[in-house]
Tab-separated table of C-alpha atoms and ligand atoms in Angstrom:
chain	number	residue	atom	x	y	z
A	1	MET	CA	-61.094	186.969	172.457
A	2	ALA	CA	-61.020	190.545	171.120
A	3	ARG	CA	-63.307	192.889	172.968
A	4	ILE	CA	-66.094	194.333	170.857
A	5	ALA	CA	-67.609	197.810	170.912
A	6	TYR	CA	-70.697	199.176	169.238
A	7	ILE	CA	-70.105	202.407	167.351
A	8	ASN	CA	-72.642	204.162	165.118
A	9	GLY	CA	-74.264	201.053	163.703
A	10	ARG	CA	-71.288	198.692	163.715
A	11	TYR	CA	-69.781	196.157	166.088
A	12	LEU	CA	-65.991	196.433	165.897
A	13	PRO	CA	-62.972	195.167	167.825
A	14	LEU	CA	-62.102	197.793	170.407
A	15	SER	CA	-58.819	198.581	168.644
A	16	MET	CA	-60.752	199.649	165.527
A	17	ALA	CA	-63.591	201.477	167.260
A	18	ALA	CA	-62.596	205.137	167.074
A	19	VAL	CA	-64.292	208.519	167.354
A	20	PRO	CA	-63.140	211.508	165.242
A	21	ILE	CA	-61.144	214.153	167.075
A	22	GLU	CA	-63.903	216.690	166.406
A	23	ASP	CA	-66.437	214.707	168.355
A	24	ARG	CA	-68.231	217.103	170.715
A	25	ALA	CA	-67.582	214.846	173.696
A	26	PHE	CA	-63.830	214.903	173.037
A	27	LEU	CA	-63.817	218.699	172.604
A	28	PHE	CA	-66.435	219.806	175.142
A	29	ALA	CA	-67.569	216.738	177.183
A	30	ASP	CA	-70.806	217.362	175.277
A	31	GLY	CA	-72.438	214.000	175.773
A	32	VAL	CA	-74.379	211.793	178.137
A	33	TYR	CA	-73.945	208.229	179.332
A	34	GLU	CA	-75.460	205.356	181.238
A	35	VAL	CA	-73.912	202.474	183.156
A	36	CYS	CA	-76.187	199.497	183.566
A	37	GLU	CA	-75.385	196.485	185.714
A	38	VAL	CA	-75.254	193.113	183.981
A	39	ARG	CA	-76.112	190.194	186.229
A	40	GLU	CA	-76.281	186.657	184.938
A	41	GLY	CA	-76.417	188.087	181.431
A	42	ALA	CA	-79.441	190.305	182.144
A	43	LEU	CA	-79.528	194.109	182.131
A	44	ILE	CA	-80.598	195.315	185.553
A	45	ASP	CA	-83.154	198.144	185.713
A	46	GLU	CA	-82.913	198.709	181.968
A	47	GLU	CA	-86.151	200.651	181.768
A	48	ARG	CA	-85.122	203.130	184.443
A	49	HIS	CA	-81.707	203.641	182.845
A	50	LEU	CA	-83.306	204.321	179.460
A	51	LYS	CA	-85.738	206.736	181.041
A	52	ARG	CA	-82.902	208.652	182.679
A	53	LEU	CA	-80.972	208.614	179.402
A	54	ALA	CA	-83.954	210.162	177.617
A	55	ARG	CA	-84.103	212.852	180.292
A	56	SER	CA	-80.372	213.608	180.010
A	57	LEU	CA	-80.670	213.906	176.218
A	58	ARG	CA	-83.704	216.153	176.558
A	59	GLU	CA	-81.986	218.411	179.077
A	60	LEU	CA	-79.039	218.865	176.679
A	61	ARG	CA	-81.296	219.141	173.614
A	62	ILE	CA	-79.637	216.222	171.851
A	63	ALA	CA	-82.202	214.467	169.649
A	64	ALA	CA	-82.510	210.814	170.638
A	65	PRO	CA	-80.792	208.941	167.800
A	66	LEU	CA	-82.473	205.597	168.518
A	67	GLY	CA	-85.566	204.299	170.232
A	68	ASP	CA	-85.450	202.421	173.538
A	69	GLY	CA	-85.970	199.089	171.792
A	70	ALA	CA	-82.965	199.608	169.501
A	71	ILE	CA	-80.774	200.767	172.377
A	72	GLY	CA	-81.791	197.733	174.432
A	73	THR	CA	-80.896	195.459	171.521
A	74	ILE	CA	-77.484	197.106	171.138
A	75	LEU	CA	-76.727	196.849	174.859
A	76	ARG	CA	-77.638	193.149	174.925
A	77	GLU	CA	-75.649	192.487	171.781
A	78	VAL	CA	-72.544	194.176	173.214
A	79	VAL	CA	-72.939	192.140	176.397
A	80	ARG	CA	-73.320	188.937	174.390
A	81	ARG	CA	-70.436	189.605	172.017
A	82	ASN	CA	-68.128	190.292	174.956
A	83	ARG	CA	-69.469	187.268	176.814
A	84	VAL	CA	-70.118	189.326	179.914
A	85	ARG	CA	-72.094	187.360	182.461
A	86	ASP	CA	-71.607	189.732	185.410
A	87	GLY	CA	-70.357	193.269	184.995
A	88	MET	CA	-71.651	196.373	183.323
A	89	VAL	CA	-72.565	197.806	179.976
A	90	TYR	CA	-71.628	201.387	179.126
A	91	LEU	CA	-73.516	203.561	176.664
A	92	GLN	CA	-72.494	207.030	175.531
A	93	ILE	CA	-74.316	209.410	173.217
A	94	THR	CA	-72.659	212.661	172.169
A	95	ARG	CA	-73.816	215.675	170.179
A	96	GLY	CA	-71.809	214.307	167.259
A	97	VAL	CA	-68.927	215.516	165.134
A	98	ALA	CA	-68.584	219.116	163.968
A	99	LYS	CA	-65.956	221.818	163.417
A	100	ARG	CA	-64.964	223.182	166.828
A	101	ASN	CA	-67.378	225.906	167.860
A	102	HIS	CA	-68.975	226.234	171.278
A	103	ALA	CA	-72.445	226.763	169.806
A	104	PHE	CA	-74.444	223.687	168.864
A	105	PRO	CA	-73.627	222.263	165.409
A	106	ALA	CA	-76.127	222.473	162.545
A	107	ALA	CA	-79.447	220.734	163.080
A	108	GLY	CA	-79.279	217.232	161.692
A	109	THR	CA	-75.712	216.561	162.900
A	110	ALA	CA	-75.817	212.875	163.794
A	111	PRO	CA	-75.145	212.047	167.441
A	112	THR	CA	-72.335	209.578	168.124
A	113	VAL	CA	-73.489	206.370	169.814
A	114	VAL	CA	-70.980	204.081	171.497
A	115	ALA	CA	-71.419	201.051	173.753
A	116	THR	CA	-68.946	198.783	175.515
A	117	ALA	CA	-69.262	196.016	178.092
A	118	TYR	CA	-66.993	195.062	180.961
A	119	ALA	CA	-66.865	191.957	183.121
A	120	SER	CA	-66.521	192.360	186.874
A	121	ASP	CA	-65.733	190.013	189.731
A	122	PRO	CA	-68.894	189.887	191.873
A	123	ALA	CA	-67.074	187.942	194.613
A	124	ALA	CA	-64.490	190.728	194.935
A	125	ILE	CA	-67.253	193.349	195.235
A	126	ASP	CA	-68.979	191.166	197.852
A	127	ARG	CA	-65.744	190.982	199.854
A	128	LYS	CA	-65.365	194.770	199.665
A	129	ALA	CA	-68.949	195.207	200.853
A	130	ALA	CA	-68.483	192.712	203.692
A	131	ALA	CA	-65.499	194.691	205.004
A	132	GLY	CA	-66.947	198.140	204.278
A	133	ILE	CA	-64.924	200.933	202.730
A	134	SER	CA	-63.224	204.109	203.911
A	135	VAL	CA	-63.918	207.395	202.182
A	136	MET	CA	-62.443	210.867	202.360
A	137	THR	CA	-64.362	214.057	201.808
A	138	VAL	CA	-63.522	216.605	199.130
A	139	PRO	CA	-65.010	220.039	198.436
A	140	GLU	CA	-67.950	220.050	196.021
A	141	THR	CA	-66.515	221.656	192.902
A	142	ARG	CA	-68.923	220.340	190.271
A	143	TRP	CA	-71.357	222.329	188.167
A	144	ALA	CA	-74.948	222.808	189.296
A	145	ARG	CA	-76.490	220.329	186.814
A	146	VAL	CA	-75.087	217.053	188.090
A	147	ASP	CA	-78.641	215.692	187.844
A	148	ILE	CA	-77.862	215.295	184.115
A	149	LYS	CA	-75.685	212.230	183.556
A	150	THR	CA	-73.062	213.900	181.381
A	151	VAL	CA	-69.562	212.677	180.610
A	152	SER	CA	-68.302	215.910	182.132
A	153	LEU	CA	-66.754	214.089	185.108
A	154	LEU	CA	-63.393	215.751	185.727
A	155	PRO	CA	-64.127	216.734	189.367
A	156	ASN	CA	-65.315	213.165	189.999
A	157	VAL	CA	-62.115	211.791	188.473
A	158	LEU	CA	-59.926	214.097	190.578
A	159	ALA	CA	-61.910	213.259	193.726
A	160	ARG	CA	-61.585	209.490	193.239
A	161	GLN	CA	-57.879	209.819	192.484
A	162	ALA	CA	-57.239	212.001	195.540
A	163	ALA	CA	-59.031	209.421	197.690
A	164	LEU	CA	-57.003	206.544	196.272
A	165	GLU	CA	-53.762	208.459	196.786
A	166	ALA	CA	-54.796	209.006	200.423
A	167	GLY	CA	-55.300	205.257	200.847
A	168	LYS	CA	-59.138	205.437	200.783
A	169	SER	CA	-61.551	203.713	198.455
A	170	ASP	CA	-63.642	206.680	197.394
A	171	ALA	CA	-64.510	210.326	197.912
A	172	TRP	CA	-67.652	212.028	199.197
A	173	PHE	CA	-68.371	215.562	198.017
A	174	VAL	CA	-69.208	218.126	200.719
A	175	ASN	CA	-70.710	221.451	199.608
A	176	ALA	CA	-70.035	224.934	200.973
A	177	ALA	CA	-72.842	224.492	203.549
A	178	GLY	CA	-71.067	221.436	204.988
A	179	GLU	CA	-73.579	219.002	203.462
A	180	VAL	CA	-72.700	215.706	201.837
A	181	THR	CA	-74.003	215.665	198.266
A	182	GLU	CA	-72.866	212.318	196.861
A	183	ALA	CA	-69.835	210.145	196.168
A	184	ALA	CA	-67.560	210.307	193.109
A	185	ALA	CA	-69.771	207.784	191.269
A	186	SER	CA	-72.485	206.791	193.774
A	187	ASN	CA	-75.261	208.281	195.865
A	188	ALA	CA	-74.502	208.745	199.595
A	189	TRP	CA	-76.717	207.609	202.486
A	190	ILE	CA	-76.713	207.477	206.283
A	191	VAL	CA	-78.786	205.645	208.878
A	192	THR	CA	-79.486	207.829	211.930
A	193	GLY	CA	-79.851	206.874	215.573
A	194	GLY	CA	-83.580	207.332	215.038
A	195	ALA	CA	-83.512	204.581	212.363
A	196	GLU	CA	-84.136	207.020	209.543
A	197	VAL	CA	-82.532	206.062	206.256
A	198	VAL	CA	-81.451	209.412	204.840
A	199	THR	CA	-80.270	210.524	201.413
A	200	ALA	CA	-80.187	213.920	199.711
A	201	PRO	CA	-83.193	214.797	197.545
A	202	ALA	CA	-82.544	213.945	193.915
A	203	ASP	CA	-83.152	217.518	192.808
A	204	ASP	CA	-80.429	218.907	194.982
A	205	GLY	CA	-76.985	218.647	193.441
A	206	VAL	CA	-77.088	214.872	193.122
A	207	LEU	CA	-77.579	212.441	190.297
A	208	ARG	CA	-80.957	210.700	190.118
A	209	GLY	CA	-79.362	207.324	190.796
A	210	VAL	CA	-81.282	204.358	189.462
A	211	THR	CA	-80.069	202.202	192.367
A	212	ARG	CA	-81.189	204.980	194.696
A	213	MET	CA	-84.708	204.814	193.244
A	214	VAL	CA	-84.840	201.029	193.403
A	215	LEU	CA	-83.649	201.112	197.002
A	216	ILE	CA	-86.336	203.632	197.895
A	217	ASP	CA	-88.930	201.097	196.664
A	218	HIS	CA	-87.307	198.377	198.805
A	219	LEU	CA	-87.310	200.603	201.886
A	220	ALA	CA	-91.046	201.114	201.704
A	221	ALA	CA	-91.676	197.415	201.101
A	222	ASN	CA	-89.554	196.448	204.121
A	223	GLY	CA	-90.922	198.894	206.672
A	224	LEU	CA	-87.801	201.080	206.734
A	225	ARG	CA	-88.202	204.820	207.117
A	226	LEU	CA	-86.868	206.880	204.217
A	227	VAL	CA	-86.157	210.560	204.706
A	228	GLU	CA	-85.040	212.525	201.655
A	229	ARG	CA	-83.223	215.511	203.040
A	230	ARG	CA	-79.769	216.985	203.028
A	231	PHE	CA	-77.429	215.785	205.763
A	232	SER	CA	-74.232	217.403	206.988
A	233	LEU	CA	-70.812	215.834	207.228
A	234	ASP	CA	-71.074	216.229	211.025
A	235	GLU	CA	-74.301	214.252	211.010
A	236	ALA	CA	-72.698	211.554	208.864
A	237	LEU	CA	-69.765	211.296	211.271
A	238	GLY	CA	-72.210	210.738	214.131
A	239	ALA	CA	-74.507	208.398	212.186
A	240	LYS	CA	-75.097	204.756	213.057
A	241	GLU	CA	-74.315	203.640	209.519
A	242	ALA	CA	-73.288	205.059	206.179
A	243	PHE	CA	-73.366	203.523	202.734
A	244	MET	CA	-73.473	204.388	199.060
A	245	THR	CA	-75.350	203.065	196.049
A	246	SER	CA	-74.586	202.620	192.369
A	247	ALA	CA	-75.259	200.274	189.483
A	248	THR	CA	-71.749	198.869	189.736
A	249	SER	CA	-71.649	198.023	193.443
A	250	ALA	CA	-75.310	198.039	194.602
A	251	VAL	CA	-75.121	198.940	198.320
A	252	LEU	CA	-71.590	199.509	199.593
A	253	PRO	CA	-71.209	200.103	203.348
A	254	VAL	CA	-68.951	202.987	204.383
A	255	VAL	CA	-67.272	202.317	207.730
A	256	ASN	CA	-64.903	205.250	207.943
A	257	ILE	CA	-65.086	208.877	206.833
A	258	ASP	CA	-61.972	211.064	206.988
A	259	GLY	CA	-60.297	208.608	209.365
A	260	ARG	CA	-63.238	208.491	211.790
A	261	PRO	CA	-65.177	205.247	212.275
A	262	ILE	CA	-68.903	205.288	211.543
A	263	GLY	CA	-70.937	203.481	214.211
A	264	ASP	CA	-68.805	200.613	215.443
A	265	GLY	CA	-66.588	200.778	212.365
A	266	LYS	CA	-68.219	197.771	210.707
A	267	PRO	CA	-70.988	197.477	208.109
A	268	GLY	CA	-74.236	197.948	210.040
A	269	PRO	CA	-77.370	195.785	209.969
A	270	VAL	CA	-79.451	198.134	207.807
A	271	SER	CA	-76.728	198.472	205.149
A	272	ARG	CA	-76.240	194.706	205.126
A	273	GLN	CA	-79.975	194.056	204.896
A	274	LEU	CA	-80.350	196.525	202.025
A	275	ARG	CA	-77.428	195.010	200.147
A	276	THR	CA	-78.915	191.535	200.522
A	277	LEU	CA	-82.308	192.801	199.362
A	278	LEU	CA	-80.857	194.395	196.243
A	279	ARG	CA	-78.531	191.533	195.392
A	280	SER	CA	-81.166	188.862	195.889
A	281	SER	CA	-84.008	190.541	194.036
A	282	PRO	CA	-84.570	188.786	190.725
A	283	ALA	CA	-82.868	190.281	187.680
A	284	ARG	CA	-85.035	193.242	186.831
A	285	SER	CA	-85.035	192.630	183.083
A	286	ALA	CA	-84.972	189.576	180.874
A	287	PRO	CA	-81.688	188.073	179.650
A	288	TYR	CA	-80.916	188.414	175.946
A	289	ALA	CA	-83.075	186.001	174.016
A	290	GLY	CA	-82.035	187.000	170.495
A	291	ALA	CA	-80.637	184.607	167.932
A	292	LEU	CA	-77.037	183.599	168.587
A	293	ARG	CA	-74.843	184.875	165.806
A	294	ASP	CA	-71.127	184.811	165.348
A	295	THR	CA	-69.133	187.700	166.720
A	296	ARG	CA	-67.640	189.026	163.479
A	297	SER	CA	-67.927	192.748	162.983
A	298	ASP	CA	-70.954	193.589	160.951
A	299	VAL	CA	-73.346	196.372	160.220
A	300	ILE	CA	-76.739	196.385	161.795
A	301	PRO	CA	-79.729	197.888	160.055
B	1	PDD	N1	-72.075	206.196	188.341
B	1	PDD	N2	-73.837	209.681	191.502
B	1	PDD	C1	-72.888	209.757	190.546
B	1	PDD	C2	-72.062	210.993	190.441
B	1	PDD	C3	-72.702	208.681	189.659
B	1	PDD	O1	-71.769	208.766	188.701
B	1	PDD	C4	-73.490	207.509	189.809
B	1	PDD	C5	-73.337	206.321	188.882
B	1	PDD	C6	-74.463	207.464	190.823
B	1	PDD	C7	-75.353	206.272	191.038
B	1	PDD	O2	-76.275	206.125	189.989
B	1	PDD	P1	-76.814	204.689	189.562
B	1	PDD	O3	-77.407	204.085	190.762
B	1	PDD	O4	-77.802	204.993	188.501
B	1	PDD	O5	-75.619	203.891	189.070
B	1	PDD	C8	-74.621	208.585	191.637
B	1	PDD	C9	-71.804	205.135	187.368
B	1	PDD	C10	-71.914	203.775	187.961
B	1	PDD	C11	-70.465	205.427	186.734
B	1	PDD	O6	-70.229	206.595	186.399
B	1	PDD	O7	-69.668	204.515	186.530
């Protein structure tokens, strides 16, 4: 089955879905994106992802090309056409296509809208979470506005690659003050000896992770003590537990940082409890209930 992408009003086989070379995202990484988990065919935390998308667009002064309802329909349709039951759906909106010039293009330039869907293997992610992962730290080299979910991810790419080449699963960024900011594509957390569940404030050089926000709600509901504050790498190395959160892997325990075991070197009880809570909470949006159509490329209104 050919994979299908949505691009500017059309559903096309991936091989035919192309963006012009003058697209602002290709030239300047001038675009924003969202990654939404798909579980049992449903979009998880759709509303929160769309809210963050609207914020990212606003911060970059890109006019929203579609309403939330239309975007939701497109995301579901891409999921359905690719027959993704578990995995993720990717949405990207760029400032559009214009002759190369750093300044914004003329008002009215249409943003580019692209969506794709990918299947994952939930059992493989579960196995990874059960074992816990090792991470290495890398210097924080990103720009100051990582709260905006832009496609400008080169430092994240280099960090993940460096970690993989060092035999680790991921990288954690550490800023000049010795504080952990976040992971290459996840928010970072620790559990202290005092049973505080700690993560950096969302206004402080970290992305406003949707999973992070959902987890914060779970913490309160389960009597766990959340503290939003910066934490140092030294504190993380001495923590009882460490973990990270994202739409693609929920809660992922971290059992080793820079070759040093965290706690007893196994996923701790709080991380495991939080993963179970997130994974077992009912799908946080309804599965696609639209009419079943064939999967030929067509134009949507
Ligand atoms: N990444 N921090 C960074 C830098 C991220 O890229 C992500 C998500 C997160 C977690 O956010 P959320 O809980 O909303 O997924 C934190 C996605 C999954 C990605 O780029 O693939």
